[in-house]
mmCIF file of C-alpha atoms in Angstrom:
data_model
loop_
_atom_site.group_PDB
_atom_site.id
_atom_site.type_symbol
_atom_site.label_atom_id
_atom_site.label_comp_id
_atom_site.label_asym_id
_atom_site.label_seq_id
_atom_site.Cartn_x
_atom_site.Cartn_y
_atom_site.Cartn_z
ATOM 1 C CA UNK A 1285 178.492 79.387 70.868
ATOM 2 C CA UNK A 1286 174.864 78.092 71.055
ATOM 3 C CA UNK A 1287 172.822 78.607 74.702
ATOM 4 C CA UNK A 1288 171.255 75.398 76.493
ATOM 5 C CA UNK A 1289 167.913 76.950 74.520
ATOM 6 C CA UNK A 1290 169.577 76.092 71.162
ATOM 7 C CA UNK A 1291 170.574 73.654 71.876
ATOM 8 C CA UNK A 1292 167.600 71.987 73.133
ATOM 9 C CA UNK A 1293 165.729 72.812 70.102
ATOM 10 C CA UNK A 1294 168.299 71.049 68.014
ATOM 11 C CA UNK A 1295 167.832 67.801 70.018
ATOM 12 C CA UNK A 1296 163.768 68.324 69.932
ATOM 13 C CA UNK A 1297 164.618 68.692 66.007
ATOM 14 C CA UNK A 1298 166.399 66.178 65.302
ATOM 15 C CA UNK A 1299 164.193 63.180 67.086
ATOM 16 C CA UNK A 1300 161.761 64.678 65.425
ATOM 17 C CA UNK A 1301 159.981 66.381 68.190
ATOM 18 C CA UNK A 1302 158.658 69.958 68.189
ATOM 19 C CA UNK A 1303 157.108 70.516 72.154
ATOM 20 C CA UNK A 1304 159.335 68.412 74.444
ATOM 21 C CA UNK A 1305 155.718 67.756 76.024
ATOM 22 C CA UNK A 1306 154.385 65.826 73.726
ATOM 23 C CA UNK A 1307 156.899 63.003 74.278
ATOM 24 C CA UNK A 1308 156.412 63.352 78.693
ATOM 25 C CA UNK A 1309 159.908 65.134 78.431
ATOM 26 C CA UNK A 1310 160.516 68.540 80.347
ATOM 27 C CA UNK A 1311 163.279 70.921 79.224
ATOM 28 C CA UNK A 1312 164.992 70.782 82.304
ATOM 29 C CA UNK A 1313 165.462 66.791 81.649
ATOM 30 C CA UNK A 1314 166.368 67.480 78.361
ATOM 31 C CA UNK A 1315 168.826 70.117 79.593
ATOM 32 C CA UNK A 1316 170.412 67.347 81.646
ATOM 33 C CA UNK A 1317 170.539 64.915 79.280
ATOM 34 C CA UNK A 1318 172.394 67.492 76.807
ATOM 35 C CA UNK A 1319 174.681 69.051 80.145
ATOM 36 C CA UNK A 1320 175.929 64.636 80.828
ATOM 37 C CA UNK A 1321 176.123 64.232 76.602
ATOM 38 C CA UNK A 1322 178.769 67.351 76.790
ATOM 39 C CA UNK A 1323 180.346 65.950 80.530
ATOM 40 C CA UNK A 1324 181.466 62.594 78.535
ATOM 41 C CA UNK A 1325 182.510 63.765 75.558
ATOM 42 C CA UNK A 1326 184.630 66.347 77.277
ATOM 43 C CA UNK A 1327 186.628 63.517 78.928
ATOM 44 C CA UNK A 1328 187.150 61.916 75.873
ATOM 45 C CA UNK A 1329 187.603 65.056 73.313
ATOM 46 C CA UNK A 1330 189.269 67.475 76.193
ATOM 47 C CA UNK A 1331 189.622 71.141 75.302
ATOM 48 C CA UNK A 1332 193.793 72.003 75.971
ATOM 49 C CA UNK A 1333 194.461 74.539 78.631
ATOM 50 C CA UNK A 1334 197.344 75.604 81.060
ATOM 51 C CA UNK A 1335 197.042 76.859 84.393
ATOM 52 C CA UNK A 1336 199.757 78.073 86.730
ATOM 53 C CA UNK A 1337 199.220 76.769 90.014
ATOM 54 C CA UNK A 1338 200.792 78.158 92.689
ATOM 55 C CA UNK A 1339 201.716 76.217 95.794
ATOM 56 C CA UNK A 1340 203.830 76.747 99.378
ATOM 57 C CA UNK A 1341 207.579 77.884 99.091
ATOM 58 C CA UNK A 1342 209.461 75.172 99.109
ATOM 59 C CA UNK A 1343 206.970 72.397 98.433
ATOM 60 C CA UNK A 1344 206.661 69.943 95.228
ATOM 61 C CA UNK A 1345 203.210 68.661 96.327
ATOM 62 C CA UNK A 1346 199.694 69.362 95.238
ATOM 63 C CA UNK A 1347 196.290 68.168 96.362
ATOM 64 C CA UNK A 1348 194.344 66.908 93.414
ATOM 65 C CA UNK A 1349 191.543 65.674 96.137
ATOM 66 C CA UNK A 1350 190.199 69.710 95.638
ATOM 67 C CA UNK A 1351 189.695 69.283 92.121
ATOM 68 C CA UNK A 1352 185.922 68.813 90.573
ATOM 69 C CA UNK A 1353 186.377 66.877 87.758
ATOM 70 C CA UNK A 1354 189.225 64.207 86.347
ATOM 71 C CA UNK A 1355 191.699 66.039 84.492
ATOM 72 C CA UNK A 1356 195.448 64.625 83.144
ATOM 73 C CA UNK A 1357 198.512 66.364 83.162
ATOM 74 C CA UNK A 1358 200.667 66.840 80.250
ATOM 75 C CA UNK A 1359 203.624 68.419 81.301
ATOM 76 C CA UNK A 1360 204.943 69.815 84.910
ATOM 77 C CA UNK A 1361 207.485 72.630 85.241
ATOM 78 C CA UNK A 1362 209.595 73.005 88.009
ATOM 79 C CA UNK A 1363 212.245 75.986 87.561
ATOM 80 C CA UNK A 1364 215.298 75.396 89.697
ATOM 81 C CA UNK A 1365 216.830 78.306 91.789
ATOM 82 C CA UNK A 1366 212.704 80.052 92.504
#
């Protein structure tokens, strides 16, 4: 998988760029320009994961307010008799 580097050189490339000075841009603004370009397109092209979460004995309930970033659930298992 390419590095931030790489892929900042890319970008530089393909605007036609070679020294992100020469256009007034620094490579840490390209770096967040690159780091929000991957942030939107990973809510709209999502990579598929599981996670087990576990919660109190007993309860159903989970607080999404801890989470970092919007995520959607696909599927919720709930085993009866554990």
């Amino acid at each position: 998988m390419p590095t931030l580097a790489e892929f900042r050189t890319r970008v530089l490339w393909a605007v036609g760029v070679t020294v992100s000075a020469e256009r007034g841009l620094t490579d840490a603004n390209i770096d967040e320009h690159i780091r929000r370009a991957v942030e939107e397109f990973s809510l709209h092209v999502p990579a598929e994961v599981s996670a087990d979460i576990l919660i109190a004995g007993g309860s159903r309930a989970y607080a999404t307010t801890v989470l970092t970033r919007p995520i959607g659930v696909g599927a919720v298992e709930y085993h009866i008799g554990q």
